[in-house]
Each structure stands twice: as C-alpha cells, then as structure tokens.
Amino acid sequence: MSKKIDLEIKVPTDWSAVSLKKYLALVKDMEVYSDTPEAVDAAMFHHLCELDITYINKLNISIYTDIRNKLYELINISDSPLKRIITVNGKKYGFEPNLGEMSYGAYVDLQKYKELKIDKDWAEIMCILYRPVTNQIGELYEIEPYSAKIDKKLFMDVTMDVHFGAMFFFLHLR
C-alpha cells in the first residue's frame, strides 16, 4: 500500500530568504560532506528549502533536478550590491559611511580578523561595520561612534543579501 504525500517546498530564489545562521550551518555541512556530492545536495535541500532529509529521496527526479539546479544557481553568487542602511530588530543600522575616516578602534578591531570572509567571525565584523543610524537626511546618514561592543547575535538573523553585499564591497575595493 502506498501513501501519497502533499509537500510544499519553498525554494529560495535569492539570498534575502536565508539568514546568516542558516548559511553558516549550510557551509559547515557542505564542508563536512564535500567528498559526497549527494550529501552536499541533501545539505542544500535541508538548509535552504527546510526539507526533511527523509523526503528528498521520495521526490520525483524532474522536481529534484529542477530544485537542485535552482539551488546551485543561488549558491554560485558572484556579486551583490552593498546595502548602506538596513533594519535589524526594528532599528536602522548604517554601513561605515567613510572608511577613510573610520575610527582607530574600529580599524584595529577589524585587523584582528585574518581575512574578511563569511565564516564564524563574520557577525562580529558586521558589528564593526554596521552601527545604529543617529541622523539621516535622504541618502546621507551618520552612525553611532564605534564603542567596541560586539553583539554577535544581532547579525545572525540578518539575511545573506546584506552579508554578501558587504563582503563583495570589500572584494571590489581590493
């Protein structure tokens, strides 16, 4: 006797649907299973589509392939625009508006990180780069002075479009 299962699968089409927390879990699993392509695919389905692993093998091959191709398109991102002002927990945060005039403390704290890449330390880097907006007129804004307070949790639920925008900004700057 077979049982029909109705299943809705949400496939993210851009990184605004994926948090840093979810992305870091995906990357960790992809590294662990890097030698097994099927396991890497399963990790993508699990983390990005929130699909329980038991349902992946039950998918029709054409549906599986279509979703897999869309996920590979997503993870092969090559650019993303910097979002200068973002909202986190109802509060506006602005990207350091003038890197050339960044405070010495912020500069020193950024130098502690070996490289600017999205890894376990990235949320801390974002706390240095994005700070609460204190004044805004149109596109111009000011942010709070750097205080060295790092709240790593603050940026864990921020979506990856914001994180990739900041990372690609620095890649283009080089």
Tab-separated table of C-alpha atoms in Angstrom, residues 19-125:
chain	number	residue	atom	x	y	z
A	19	SER	CA	19.814	34.146	7.361
A	20	LEU	CA	23.490	34.126	8.302
A	21	LYS	CA	22.744	31.448	10.906
A	22	LYS	CA	21.215	29.177	8.264
A	23	TYR	CA	24.014	29.924	5.783
A	24	LEU	CA	26.772	29.068	8.281
A	25	ALA	CA	25.061	25.746	9.086
A	26	LEU	CA	24.855	25.003	5.352
A	27	VAL	CA	28.525	25.819	4.757
A	28	LYS	CA	29.566	23.651	7.700
A	29	ASP	CA	27.623	20.658	6.359
A	30	MET	CA	28.879	21.234	2.810
A	31	GLU	CA	32.470	21.163	4.100
A	32	VAL	CA	31.879	18.008	6.165
A	33	TYR	CA	30.297	16.180	3.220
A	34	SER	CA	32.382	17.766	0.441
A	35	ASP	CA	33.563	14.373	-0.822
A	36	THR	CA	29.995	13.099	-1.315
A	37	PRO	CA	28.004	15.127	-3.881
A	38	GLU	CA	24.689	13.546	-2.868
A	39	ALA	CA	25.262	14.611	0.740
A	40	VAL	CA	26.106	18.159	-0.351
A	41	ASP	CA	22.848	18.248	-2.315
A	42	ALA	CA	20.961	16.910	0.702
A	43	ALA	CA	22.512	19.630	2.884
A	44	MET	CA	21.346	22.298	0.433
A	45	PHE	CA	17.814	20.893	0.340
A	46	HIS	CA	17.752	20.648	4.127
A	47	HIS	CA	19.165	24.080	4.982
A	48	LEU	CA	17.864	26.200	2.115
A	49	CYS	CA	14.468	24.578	1.468
A	50	GLU	CA	13.924	23.356	5.032
A	51	LEU	CA	13.141	19.939	3.616
A	52	ASP	CA	13.475	16.994	5.964
A	53	ILE	CA	16.085	14.597	4.673
A	54	THR	CA	13.607	11.689	4.602
A	55	TYR	CA	11.593	13.380	1.840
A	56	ILE	CA	14.462	14.099	-0.557
A	57	ASN	CA	14.700	10.528	-1.888
A	58	LYS	CA	10.943	10.455	-2.429
A	59	LEU	CA	10.966	13.412	-4.827
A	60	ASN	CA	10.233	12.907	-8.500
A	61	ILE	CA	13.552	13.084	-10.399
A	62	SER	CA	12.476	16.060	-12.538
A	63	ILE	CA	11.377	18.024	-9.458
A	64	TYR	CA	14.582	17.083	-7.631
A	65	THR	CA	16.737	18.153	-10.582
A	66	ASP	CA	14.862	21.424	-11.060
A	67	ILE	CA	15.225	22.362	-7.374
A	68	ARG	CA	18.861	21.252	-7.292
A	69	ASN	CA	19.679	23.419	-10.335
A	70	LYS	CA	17.985	26.448	-8.754
A	71	LEU	CA	19.940	25.917	-5.522
A	72	TYR	CA	23.236	25.678	-7.394
A	73	GLU	CA	22.393	28.906	-9.223
A	74	LEU	CA	21.792	30.517	-5.833
A	75	ILE	CA	24.994	29.336	-4.174
A	76	ASN	CA	27.152	30.355	-7.123
A	77	ILE	CA	26.606	34.042	-6.439
A	78	SER	CA	29.259	36.305	-7.933
A	79	ASP	CA	28.129	39.756	-6.835
A	80	SER	CA	25.659	41.551	-4.592
A	81	PRO	CA	25.115	45.276	-4.009
A	82	LEU	CA	26.076	46.881	-0.717
A	83	LYS	CA	23.077	47.823	1.407
A	84	ARG	CA	24.169	51.013	3.132
A	85	ILE	CA	21.224	51.140	5.537
A	86	ILE	CA	19.492	48.066	6.920
A	87	THR	CA	16.885	47.456	9.585
A	88	VAL	CA	17.636	44.959	12.349
A	89	ASN	CA	15.013	44.307	15.019
A	90	GLY	CA	13.190	47.495	14.025
A	91	LYS	CA	16.296	49.677	14.309
A	92	LYS	CA	18.209	51.276	11.421
A	93	TYR	CA	21.888	50.416	11.037
A	94	GLY	CA	24.248	52.105	8.608
A	95	PHE	CA	27.394	50.817	6.961
A	96	GLU	CA	30.537	52.754	7.935
A	97	PRO	CA	29.971	55.809	5.681
A	98	ASN	CA	33.614	56.809	5.281
A	99	LEU	CA	36.166	54.016	5.602
A	100	GLY	CA	38.999	56.505	5.194
A	101	GLU	CA	37.903	58.267	8.360
A	102	MET	CA	36.971	55.160	10.336
A	103	SER	CA	37.875	55.382	14.000
A	104	TYR	CA	41.185	53.861	15.018
A	105	GLY	CA	39.417	51.450	17.393
A	106	ALA	CA	37.200	50.080	14.612
A	107	TYR	CA	40.215	49.764	12.308
A	108	VAL	CA	42.259	47.897	14.936
A	109	ASP	CA	39.352	45.570	15.718
A	110	LEU	CA	38.854	44.774	12.003
A	111	GLN	CA	42.561	43.953	11.720
A	112	LYS	CA	42.127	41.160	14.304
A	113	TYR	CA	40.438	39.041	11.653
A	114	LYS	CA	42.821	37.221	9.344
A	115	GLU	CA	40.603	37.793	6.340
A	116	LEU	CA	37.235	39.258	5.555
A	117	LYS	CA	35.173	36.213	4.646
A	118	ILE	CA	31.793	34.929	5.692
A	119	ASP	CA	32.602	32.478	8.444
A	120	LYS	CA	32.056	32.100	12.196
A	121	ASP	CA	33.594	35.557	12.815
A	122	TRP	CA	31.589	37.409	10.175
A	123	ALA	CA	28.790	38.554	12.525
A	124	GLU	CA	31.430	40.259	14.677
A	125	ILE	CA	32.875	42.023	11.633
